[in-house]
XYZ file of C-alpha atoms in Angstrom:
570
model
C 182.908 6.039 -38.104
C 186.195 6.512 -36.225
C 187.694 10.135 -35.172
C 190.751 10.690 -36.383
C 192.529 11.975 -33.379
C 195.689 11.449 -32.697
C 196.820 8.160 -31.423
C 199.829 7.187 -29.248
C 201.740 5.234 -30.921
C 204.348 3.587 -28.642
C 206.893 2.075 -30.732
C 209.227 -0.569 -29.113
C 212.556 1.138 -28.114
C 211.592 4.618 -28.977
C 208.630 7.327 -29.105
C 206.648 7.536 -32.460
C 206.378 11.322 -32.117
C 208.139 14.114 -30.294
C 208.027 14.004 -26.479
C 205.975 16.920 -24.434
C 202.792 16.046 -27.013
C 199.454 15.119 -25.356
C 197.445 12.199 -27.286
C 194.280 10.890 -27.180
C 193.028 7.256 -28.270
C 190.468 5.230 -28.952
C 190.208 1.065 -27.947
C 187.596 -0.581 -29.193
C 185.554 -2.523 -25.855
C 185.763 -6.235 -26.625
C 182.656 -7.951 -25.077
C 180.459 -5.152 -24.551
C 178.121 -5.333 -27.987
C 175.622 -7.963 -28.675
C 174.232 -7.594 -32.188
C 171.798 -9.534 -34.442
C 173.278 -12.880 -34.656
C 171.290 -14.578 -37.069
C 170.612 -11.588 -39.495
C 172.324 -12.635 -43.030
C 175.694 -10.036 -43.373
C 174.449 -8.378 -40.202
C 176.671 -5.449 -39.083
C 176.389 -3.090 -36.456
C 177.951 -0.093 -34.548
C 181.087 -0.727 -32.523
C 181.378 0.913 -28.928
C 184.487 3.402 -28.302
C 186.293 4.312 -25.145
C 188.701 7.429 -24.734
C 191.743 7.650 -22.969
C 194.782 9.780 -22.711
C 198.252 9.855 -21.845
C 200.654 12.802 -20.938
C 204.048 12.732 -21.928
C 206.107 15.184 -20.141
C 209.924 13.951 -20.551
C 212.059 16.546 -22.751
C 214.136 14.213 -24.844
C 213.565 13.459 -27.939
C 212.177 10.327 -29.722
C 215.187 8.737 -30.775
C 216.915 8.823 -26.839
C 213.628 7.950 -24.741
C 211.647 5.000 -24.711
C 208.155 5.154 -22.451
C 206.302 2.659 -20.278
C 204.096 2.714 -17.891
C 204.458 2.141 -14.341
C 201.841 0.361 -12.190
C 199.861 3.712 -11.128
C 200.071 4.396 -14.725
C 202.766 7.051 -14.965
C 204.881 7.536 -17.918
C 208.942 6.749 -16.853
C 211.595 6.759 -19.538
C 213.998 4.242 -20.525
C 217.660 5.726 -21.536
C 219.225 4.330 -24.391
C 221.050 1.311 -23.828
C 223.655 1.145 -26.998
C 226.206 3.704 -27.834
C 225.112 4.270 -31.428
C 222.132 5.214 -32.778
C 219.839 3.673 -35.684
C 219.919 5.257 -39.154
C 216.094 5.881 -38.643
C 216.493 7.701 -34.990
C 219.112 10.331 -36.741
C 216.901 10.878 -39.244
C 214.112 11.410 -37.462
C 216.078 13.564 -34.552
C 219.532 15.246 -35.780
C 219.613 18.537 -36.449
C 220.871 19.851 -39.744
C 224.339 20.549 -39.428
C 225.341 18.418 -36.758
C 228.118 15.510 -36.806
C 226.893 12.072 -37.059
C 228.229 8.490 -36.510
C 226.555 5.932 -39.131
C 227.126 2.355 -39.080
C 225.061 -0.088 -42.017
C 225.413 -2.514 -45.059
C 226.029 -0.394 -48.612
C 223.037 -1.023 -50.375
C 224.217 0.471 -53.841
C 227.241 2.760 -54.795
C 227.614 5.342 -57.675
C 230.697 6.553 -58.338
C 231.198 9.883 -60.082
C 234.768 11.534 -61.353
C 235.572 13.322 -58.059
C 232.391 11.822 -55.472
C 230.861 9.024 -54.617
C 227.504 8.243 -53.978
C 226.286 5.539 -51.398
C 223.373 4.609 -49.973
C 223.697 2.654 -47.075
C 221.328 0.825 -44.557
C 221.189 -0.376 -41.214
C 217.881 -2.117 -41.503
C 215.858 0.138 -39.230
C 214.155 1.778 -42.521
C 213.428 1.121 -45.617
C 215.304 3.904 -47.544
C 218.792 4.354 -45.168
C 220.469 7.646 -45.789
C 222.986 8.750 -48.709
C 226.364 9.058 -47.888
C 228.679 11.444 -50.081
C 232.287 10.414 -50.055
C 234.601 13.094 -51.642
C 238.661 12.840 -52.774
C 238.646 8.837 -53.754
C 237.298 7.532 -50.424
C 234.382 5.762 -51.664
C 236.550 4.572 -54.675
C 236.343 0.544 -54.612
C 233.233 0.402 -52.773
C 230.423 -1.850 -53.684
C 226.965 -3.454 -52.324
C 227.548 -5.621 -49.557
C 230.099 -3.923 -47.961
C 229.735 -2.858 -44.298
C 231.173 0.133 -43.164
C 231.122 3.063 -40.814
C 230.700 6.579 -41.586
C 231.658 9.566 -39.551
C 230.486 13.262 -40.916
C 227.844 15.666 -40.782
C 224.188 15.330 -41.433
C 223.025 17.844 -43.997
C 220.126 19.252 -46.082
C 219.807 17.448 -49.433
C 219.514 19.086 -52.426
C 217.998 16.219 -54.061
C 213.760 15.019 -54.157
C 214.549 11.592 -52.854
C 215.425 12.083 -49.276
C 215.345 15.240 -46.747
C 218.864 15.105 -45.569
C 222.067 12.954 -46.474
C 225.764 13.029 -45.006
C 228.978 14.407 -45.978
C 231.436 12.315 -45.273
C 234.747 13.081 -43.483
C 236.350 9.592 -42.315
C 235.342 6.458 -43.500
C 235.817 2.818 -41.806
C 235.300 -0.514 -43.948
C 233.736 -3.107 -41.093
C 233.567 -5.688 -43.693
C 234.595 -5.686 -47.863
C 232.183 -7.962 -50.299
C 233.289 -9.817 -53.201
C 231.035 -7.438 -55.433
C 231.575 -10.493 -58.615
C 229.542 -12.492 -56.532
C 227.415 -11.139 -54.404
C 224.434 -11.721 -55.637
C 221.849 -8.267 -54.321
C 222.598 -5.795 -57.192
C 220.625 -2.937 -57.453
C 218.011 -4.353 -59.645
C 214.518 -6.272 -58.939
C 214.742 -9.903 -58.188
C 212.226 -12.201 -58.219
C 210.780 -13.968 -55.257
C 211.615 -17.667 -56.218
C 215.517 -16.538 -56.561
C 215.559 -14.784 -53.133
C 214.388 -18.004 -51.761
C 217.640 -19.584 -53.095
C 219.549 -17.359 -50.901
C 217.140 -16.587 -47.872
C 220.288 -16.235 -45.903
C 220.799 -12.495 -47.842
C 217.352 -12.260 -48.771
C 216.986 -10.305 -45.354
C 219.162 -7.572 -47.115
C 216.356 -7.042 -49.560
C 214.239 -4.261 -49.931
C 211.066 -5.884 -49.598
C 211.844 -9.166 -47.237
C 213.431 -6.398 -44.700
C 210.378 -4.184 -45.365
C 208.416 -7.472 -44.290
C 210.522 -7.977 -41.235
C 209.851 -4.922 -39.955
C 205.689 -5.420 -40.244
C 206.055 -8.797 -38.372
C 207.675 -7.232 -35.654
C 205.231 -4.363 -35.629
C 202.541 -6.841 -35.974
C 203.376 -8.754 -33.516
C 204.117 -5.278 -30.826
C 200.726 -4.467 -31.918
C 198.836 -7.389 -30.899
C 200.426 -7.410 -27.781
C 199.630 -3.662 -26.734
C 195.966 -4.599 -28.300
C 196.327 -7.407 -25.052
C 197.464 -5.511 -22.952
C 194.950 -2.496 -23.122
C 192.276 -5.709 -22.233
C 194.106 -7.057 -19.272
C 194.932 -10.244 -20.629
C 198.325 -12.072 -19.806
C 200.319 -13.297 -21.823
C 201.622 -17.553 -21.013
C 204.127 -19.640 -22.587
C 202.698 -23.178 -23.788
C 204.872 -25.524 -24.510
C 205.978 -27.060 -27.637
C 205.829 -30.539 -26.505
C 202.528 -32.128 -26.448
C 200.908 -35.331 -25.670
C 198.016 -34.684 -27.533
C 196.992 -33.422 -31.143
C 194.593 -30.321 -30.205
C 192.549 -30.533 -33.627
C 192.714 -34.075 -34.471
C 193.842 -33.951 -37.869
C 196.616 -36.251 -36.610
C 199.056 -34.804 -38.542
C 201.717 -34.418 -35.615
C 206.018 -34.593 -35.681
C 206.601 -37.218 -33.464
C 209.636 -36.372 -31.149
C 212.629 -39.110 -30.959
C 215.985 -38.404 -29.611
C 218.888 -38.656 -31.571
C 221.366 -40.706 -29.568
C 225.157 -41.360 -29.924
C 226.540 -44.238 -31.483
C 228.048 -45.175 -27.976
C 224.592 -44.752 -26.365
C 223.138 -46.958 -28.948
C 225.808 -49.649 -28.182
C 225.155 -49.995 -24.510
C 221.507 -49.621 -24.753
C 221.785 -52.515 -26.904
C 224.510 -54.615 -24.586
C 221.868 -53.888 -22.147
C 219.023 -55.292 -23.537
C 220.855 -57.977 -24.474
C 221.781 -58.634 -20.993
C 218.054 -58.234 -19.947
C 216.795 -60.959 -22.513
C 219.665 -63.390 -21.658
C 218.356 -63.228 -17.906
C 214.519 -63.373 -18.671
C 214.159 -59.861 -17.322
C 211.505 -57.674 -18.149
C 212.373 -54.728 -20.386
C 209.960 -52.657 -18.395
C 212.236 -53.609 -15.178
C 214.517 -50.955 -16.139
C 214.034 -46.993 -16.962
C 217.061 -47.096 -18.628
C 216.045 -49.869 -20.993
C 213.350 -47.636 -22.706
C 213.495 -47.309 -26.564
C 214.878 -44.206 -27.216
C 211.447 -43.414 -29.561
C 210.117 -43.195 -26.206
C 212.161 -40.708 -24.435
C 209.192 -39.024 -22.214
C 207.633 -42.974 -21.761
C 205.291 -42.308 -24.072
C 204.618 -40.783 -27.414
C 205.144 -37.096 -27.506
C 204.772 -34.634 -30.560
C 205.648 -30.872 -31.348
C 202.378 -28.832 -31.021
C 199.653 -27.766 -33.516
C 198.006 -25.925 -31.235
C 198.623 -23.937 -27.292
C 194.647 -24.091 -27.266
C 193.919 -26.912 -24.034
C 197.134 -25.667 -22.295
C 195.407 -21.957 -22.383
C 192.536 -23.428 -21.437
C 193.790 -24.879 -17.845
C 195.286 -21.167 -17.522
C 192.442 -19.836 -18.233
C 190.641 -21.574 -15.366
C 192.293 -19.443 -12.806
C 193.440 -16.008 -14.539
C 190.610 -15.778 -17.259
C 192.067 -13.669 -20.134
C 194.807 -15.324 -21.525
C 197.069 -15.368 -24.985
C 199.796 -17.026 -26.016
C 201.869 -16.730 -29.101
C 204.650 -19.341 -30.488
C 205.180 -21.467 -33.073
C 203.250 -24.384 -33.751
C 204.192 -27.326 -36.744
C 202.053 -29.413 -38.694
C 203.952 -32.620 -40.967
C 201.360 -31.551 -43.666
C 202.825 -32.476 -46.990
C 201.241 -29.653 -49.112
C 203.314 -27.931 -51.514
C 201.088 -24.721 -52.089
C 201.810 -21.052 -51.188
C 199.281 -21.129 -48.087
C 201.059 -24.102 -46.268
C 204.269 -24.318 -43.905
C 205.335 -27.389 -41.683
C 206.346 -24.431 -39.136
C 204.303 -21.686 -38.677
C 203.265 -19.010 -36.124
C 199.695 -19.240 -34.084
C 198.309 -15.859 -32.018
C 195.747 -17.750 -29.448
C 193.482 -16.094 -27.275
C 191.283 -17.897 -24.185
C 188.211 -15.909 -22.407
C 186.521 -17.101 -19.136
C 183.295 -16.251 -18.350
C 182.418 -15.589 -21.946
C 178.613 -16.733 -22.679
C 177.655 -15.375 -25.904
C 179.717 -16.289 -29.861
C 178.859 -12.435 -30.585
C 181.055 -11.244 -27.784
C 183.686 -13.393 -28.917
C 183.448 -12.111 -32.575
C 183.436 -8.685 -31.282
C 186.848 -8.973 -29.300
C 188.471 -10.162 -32.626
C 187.545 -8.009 -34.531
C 188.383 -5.383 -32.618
C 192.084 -7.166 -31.642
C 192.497 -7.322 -35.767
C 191.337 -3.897 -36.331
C 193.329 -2.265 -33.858
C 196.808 -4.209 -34.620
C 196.150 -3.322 -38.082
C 195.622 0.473 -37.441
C 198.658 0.784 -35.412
C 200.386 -0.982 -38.392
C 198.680 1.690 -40.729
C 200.345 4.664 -38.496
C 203.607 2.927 -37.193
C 204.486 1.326 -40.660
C 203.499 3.943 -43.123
C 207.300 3.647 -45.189
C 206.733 0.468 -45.128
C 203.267 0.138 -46.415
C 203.803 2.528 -48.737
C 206.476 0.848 -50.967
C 203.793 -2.500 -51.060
C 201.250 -0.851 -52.154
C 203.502 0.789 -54.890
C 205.496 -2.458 -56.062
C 203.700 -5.637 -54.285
C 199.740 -4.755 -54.128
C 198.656 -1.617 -55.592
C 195.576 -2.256 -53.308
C 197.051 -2.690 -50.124
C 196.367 0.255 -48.079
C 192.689 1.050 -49.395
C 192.232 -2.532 -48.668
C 193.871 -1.788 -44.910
C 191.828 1.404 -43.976
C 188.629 -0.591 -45.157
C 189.920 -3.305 -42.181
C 189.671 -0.064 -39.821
C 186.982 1.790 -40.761
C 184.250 -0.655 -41.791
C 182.577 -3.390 -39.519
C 183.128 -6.863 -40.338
C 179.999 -9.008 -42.029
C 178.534 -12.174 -40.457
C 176.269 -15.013 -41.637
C 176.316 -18.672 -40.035
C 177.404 -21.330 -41.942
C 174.120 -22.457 -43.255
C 173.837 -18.939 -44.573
C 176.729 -19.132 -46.484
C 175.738 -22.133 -47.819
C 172.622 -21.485 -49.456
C 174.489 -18.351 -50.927
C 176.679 -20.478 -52.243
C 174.577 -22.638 -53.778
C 172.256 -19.535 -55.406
C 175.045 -17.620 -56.765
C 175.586 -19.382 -60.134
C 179.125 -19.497 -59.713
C 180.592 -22.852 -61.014
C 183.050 -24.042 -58.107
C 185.046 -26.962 -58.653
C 183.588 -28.250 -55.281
C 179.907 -28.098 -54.781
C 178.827 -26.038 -51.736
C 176.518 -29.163 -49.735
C 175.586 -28.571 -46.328
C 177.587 -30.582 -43.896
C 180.617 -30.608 -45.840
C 183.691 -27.996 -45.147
C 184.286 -24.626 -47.156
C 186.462 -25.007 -49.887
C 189.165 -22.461 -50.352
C 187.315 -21.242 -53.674
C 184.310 -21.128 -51.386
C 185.552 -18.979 -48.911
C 187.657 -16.680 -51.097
C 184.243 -16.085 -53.140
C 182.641 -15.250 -49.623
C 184.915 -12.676 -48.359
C 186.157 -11.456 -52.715
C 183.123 -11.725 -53.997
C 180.288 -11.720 -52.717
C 181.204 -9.525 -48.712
C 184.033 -7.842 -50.286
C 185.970 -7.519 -47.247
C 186.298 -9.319 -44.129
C 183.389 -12.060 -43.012
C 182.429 -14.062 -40.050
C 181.027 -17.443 -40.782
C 179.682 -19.091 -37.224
C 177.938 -22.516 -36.626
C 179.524 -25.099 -38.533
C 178.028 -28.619 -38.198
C 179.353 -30.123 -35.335
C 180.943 -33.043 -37.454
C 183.311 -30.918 -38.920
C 184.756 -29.721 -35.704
C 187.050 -31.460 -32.513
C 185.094 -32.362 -29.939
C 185.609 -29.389 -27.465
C 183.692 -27.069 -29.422
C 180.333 -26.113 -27.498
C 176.787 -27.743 -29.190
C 174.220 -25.126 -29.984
C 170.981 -25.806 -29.195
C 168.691 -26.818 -32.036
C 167.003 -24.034 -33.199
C 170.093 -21.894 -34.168
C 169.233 -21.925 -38.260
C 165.144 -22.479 -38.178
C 165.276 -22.819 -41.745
C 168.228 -24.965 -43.471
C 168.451 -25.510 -47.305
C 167.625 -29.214 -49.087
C 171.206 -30.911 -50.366
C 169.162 -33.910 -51.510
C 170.692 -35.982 -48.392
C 168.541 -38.000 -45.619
C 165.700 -36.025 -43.706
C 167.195 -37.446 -40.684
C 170.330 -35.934 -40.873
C 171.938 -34.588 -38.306
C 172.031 -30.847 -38.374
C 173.650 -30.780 -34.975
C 175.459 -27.051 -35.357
C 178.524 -25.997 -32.346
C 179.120 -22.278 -31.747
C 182.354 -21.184 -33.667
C 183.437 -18.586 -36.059
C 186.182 -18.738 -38.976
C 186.814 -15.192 -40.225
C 187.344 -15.030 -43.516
C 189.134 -12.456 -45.792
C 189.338 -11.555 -49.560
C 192.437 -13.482 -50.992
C 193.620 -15.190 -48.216
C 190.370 -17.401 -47.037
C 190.640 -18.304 -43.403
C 192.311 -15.966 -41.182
C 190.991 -17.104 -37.649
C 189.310 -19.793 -36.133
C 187.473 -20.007 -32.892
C 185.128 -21.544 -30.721
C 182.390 -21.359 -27.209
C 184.185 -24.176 -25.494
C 182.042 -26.713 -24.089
C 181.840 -26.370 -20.169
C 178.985 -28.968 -19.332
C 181.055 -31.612 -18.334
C 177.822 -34.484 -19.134
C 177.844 -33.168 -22.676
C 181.898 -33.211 -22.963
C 181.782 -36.888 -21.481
C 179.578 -37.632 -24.339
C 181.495 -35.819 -26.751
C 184.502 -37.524 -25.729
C 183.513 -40.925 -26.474
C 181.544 -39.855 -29.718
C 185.338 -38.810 -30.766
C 186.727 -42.160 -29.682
C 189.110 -40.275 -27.090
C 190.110 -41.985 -23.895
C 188.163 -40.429 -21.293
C 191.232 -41.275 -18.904
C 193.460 -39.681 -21.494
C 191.430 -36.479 -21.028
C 190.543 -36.690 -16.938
C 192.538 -33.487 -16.626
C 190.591 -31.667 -19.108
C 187.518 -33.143 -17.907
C 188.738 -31.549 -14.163
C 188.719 -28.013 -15.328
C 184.889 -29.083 -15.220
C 184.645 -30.548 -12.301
C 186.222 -27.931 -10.253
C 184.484 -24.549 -10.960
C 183.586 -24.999 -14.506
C 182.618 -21.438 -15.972
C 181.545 -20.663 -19.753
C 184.737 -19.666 -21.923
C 186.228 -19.740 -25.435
C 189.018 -18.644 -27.709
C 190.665 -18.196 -30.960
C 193.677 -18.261 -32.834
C 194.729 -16.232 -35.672
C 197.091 -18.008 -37.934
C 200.317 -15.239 -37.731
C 201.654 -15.450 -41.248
C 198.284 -15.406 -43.336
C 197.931 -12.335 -41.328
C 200.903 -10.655 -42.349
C 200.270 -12.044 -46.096
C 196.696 -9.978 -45.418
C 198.819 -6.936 -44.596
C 201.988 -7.093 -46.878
C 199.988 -8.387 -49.910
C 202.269 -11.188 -50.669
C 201.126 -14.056 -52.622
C 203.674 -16.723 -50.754
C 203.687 -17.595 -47.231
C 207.294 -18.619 -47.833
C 208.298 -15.080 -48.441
C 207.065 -13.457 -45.003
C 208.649 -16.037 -42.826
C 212.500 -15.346 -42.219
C 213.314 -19.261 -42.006
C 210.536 -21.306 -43.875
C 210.298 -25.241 -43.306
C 207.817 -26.880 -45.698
C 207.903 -30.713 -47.434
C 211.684 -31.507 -48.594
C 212.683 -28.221 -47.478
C 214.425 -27.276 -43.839
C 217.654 -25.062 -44.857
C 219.694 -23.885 -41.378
């Protein structure tokens, strides 16, 4: 389905292939197709669009690094540090050629008369072996930082292409090798958690590092080829986006002395009848802002007001949730990617943007992360790149939510939660979606409206003409809103998104269905009043995509700092 031309792959800080090469790529249009919307697992071509770029600088990858002016011509960026990475001198040194090499020891072997060493600087997964001749290495253990001066040289061994003879070595810093606890040995997950301040140092969590930050490069040039801009919403909110209402509420922590006078002072204010609203300086200090504030779940309604004046916009940040869950899916701090559209009519356009935003971060993870990849799929997931060029190469399935439902309900599988319309997917429901029954990636659209917040846009009635019998009322309301969650095989949910509603009658009516102050919401009821246009937007939680892409089972292991219930280390 896709040519296999070669792709540039822009890396940040340095070229992914040799300069003076001419590529050609492919982006994948976001709102251009309209397919079948109401066809059952309905998938259809996707549009391409070529383009090139010219690269015409002589240096090589490791000393260039390539953007793009505004008339679109390639200028290089000179290195900026004096030493290089142990990946660029790899990747550009010629045999022969003296090196400077600065990193952690990862292991050391030490022989009568030589020792062995690999050692790392974190910019790959493998490092480069060191040989250390006449005692130098002799001592030396993992953990140890050091720099290595010497000459890069054909290796004689099947494990790497080149490794350096040593001539001067420098220890940076020595390790207590008793108890350090990274040996060269597998350890599990659950004890690397007891150390996440090392855990960094491990093969795997640095291999993970490196995909976020990849990951998160590649959605951004995936942005960037579609114009959007990227804004900063803030952390501090006055409002709880999807009404689940469970918010951190912000309180300042004050000195003891501050607590004292604010305390002489009210004091003072009660002995003379005065008002405690006389005074800003007599408000509680749980009410720092003047009224209740909480850290965000969501940069959705701040995108939106952007939105209303530079119409593609994305945002990405973290976003917390004081959701007591212990299991592997759930973090009190996480990462959200959210995306906002104006002028965007149709659900199928907005389904065909993410998918293509997903499929081509994911391909540029498939060619810039290949090392990577490679050892996940050999020691984590034994699945994980068949399951990744699938992602690329096939279209993603759709069926509406009353579709999924009755499939549900005729499959014969015995969930521990019965599949009834008007009720939410169950995990086991949606794994079995996207697992079993899709086997790879699925869009489910129009929910009932009851399960989602109130700015979601109402479809009109005749959006499923024929809904199955759950033995409830006939006059139920099957009142459906145009939105999508994209499921995915072992992970569930991936994405959620929405048609926003822009009628400013039906919002009014929405709001007070909700119980929300209409007063409250004014501003968001302005973006209506003053040149309302159609619009909506998603958001991609950002670790359950890198467990999609890393295979992990725990969203504890592909976050560097993880906060969760009892649990907030550094």
């Amino acid at each position: 389905m896709y040519s296999t031309a070669a792709r540039p792959l822009l890396r940040r800080g340095a070229l992914a292939q040799a300069a003076r090469c001419h590529f050609t790529s492919r982006v994948i249009p976001a709102f251009t197709r309209t397919p079948s919307h109401s066809k059952i697992l309905s998938s259809s071509p996707v549009t391409l669009r070529n383009y090139s770029t010219t690269i015409t600088t002589g240096d090589s990858v490791a000393n260039v690094a390539s953007v793009a002016g505004s008339q679109g011509k390639i200028r290089s960026i000179l290195p900026a540090l004096p030493n290089k990475t142990i990946k660029s001198i790899l990747a550009t040194t010629e045999p022969n050629t003296p090196v400077k090499v600065q990193g952690w020891v990862r292991s050391a072997r030490n022989q009568k008369h030589v020792t062995f060493l690999e050692v790392n600087d974190g910019s790959s997964l493998k490092g480069v072996q060191a040989i250390l001749e006449g005692g130098q290495g002799k001592g030396l253990v993992a953990g140890t930082s050091v720099e290595l001066e010497g000459t890069l040289v054909k290796s004689l061994g099947k494990e790497q292409a080149f490794e350096l003879q040593v001539s001067n070595m420098k220890v940076i810093g020595t390790c207590d090798g008793e108890t350090y606890p990274l040996q060269k040995k597998r350890h599990s997950f659950e004890f690397l958690r007891e150390i996440s301040h090392l855990r960094s140092r491990a093969k795997t969590a640095s291999a993970i590092l490196r995909m976020r930050s990849a990951s998160a490069w590649g959605f951004q040039k995936f942005f960037e080829s579609q114009e959007f801009v990227q804004v900063h919403t803030p952390l501090l909110t006055t409002h709880d986006c999807e009404g689940g209402g469970e918010v951190f509420k912000i309180a300042p922590r004050i000195s003891a002395r501050a607590q004292q006078l604010l305390e002489q002072q009210q004091q003072k204010q009660k002995d003379t009848n005065e008002s405690k609203s006389s005074s800003p300086n007599a408000i509680a200090p749980s009410e720092f802002f003047g009224s209740p504030v909480y850290l965000t779940v969501s940069g959705q309604l701040h995108l939106e007001i952007v939105a209303s004046a530079l119409s593609r916009v994305y945002t990405m940040g973290p976003v917390f949730r004081a959701e007591p869950s212990m299991t592997p899916r759930h973090l009190s701090e996480f990462w959200m990617l959210e995306a906002e559209v104006a002028f965007l009519d149709k659900l199928d356009h907005l389904l065909d943007f993410s998918e293509a935003c997903l499929r081509e971060t994911t391909r540029y993870l498939l060619e810039s992360c290949s090392e990577d990849i490679e050892f996940l799929n050999t020691w984590i997931d034994k699945s994980l790149k068949s399951r990744l060029r699938q992602l690329v190469e096939e279209p993603f399935k759709r069926m509406t939510y009353t579709q999924a439902i009755k499939v549900l309900q005729e499959s014969g599988e015995k969930f521990e939660f019965e599949p009834v319309w008007g009720q939410g997917l169950q995990s086991e429901h949606e794994k079995w979606l996207a697992g079993n029954y899709c086997k790879g990636p699925v869009f489910v659209t129009d929910y009932p409206a009851g399960l989602k917040p109130f700015y979601m846009r109402k479809n009109s009635n005749n959006i499923d003409n024929a809904t199955p019998k759950t033995g409830t009322d006939e006059g139920e309301d099957r009142t459906t809103v145009g939105c999508v969650d994209l499921l995915v095989p072992g992970i569930g949910e991936l994405m959620g998104g929405s048609l926003r509603e822009e009628r400013p009658e039906v919002l009014k009516k929405q709001l007070d269905e909700y119980g929300l102050s209409q007063e409250e919401y004014q501003w968001y009821m302005d973006l209506r009043k003053y040149g309302t246009v159609p619009h909506g937007g998603w958001g991609i939680g950002f670790e359950r995509y890198i467990l999609m892409v890393t295979g992990m089972d725990n969203v504890r292991d592909i976050i560097p700092f993880p906060r969760y219930n009892h649990h907030c280390k550094f």
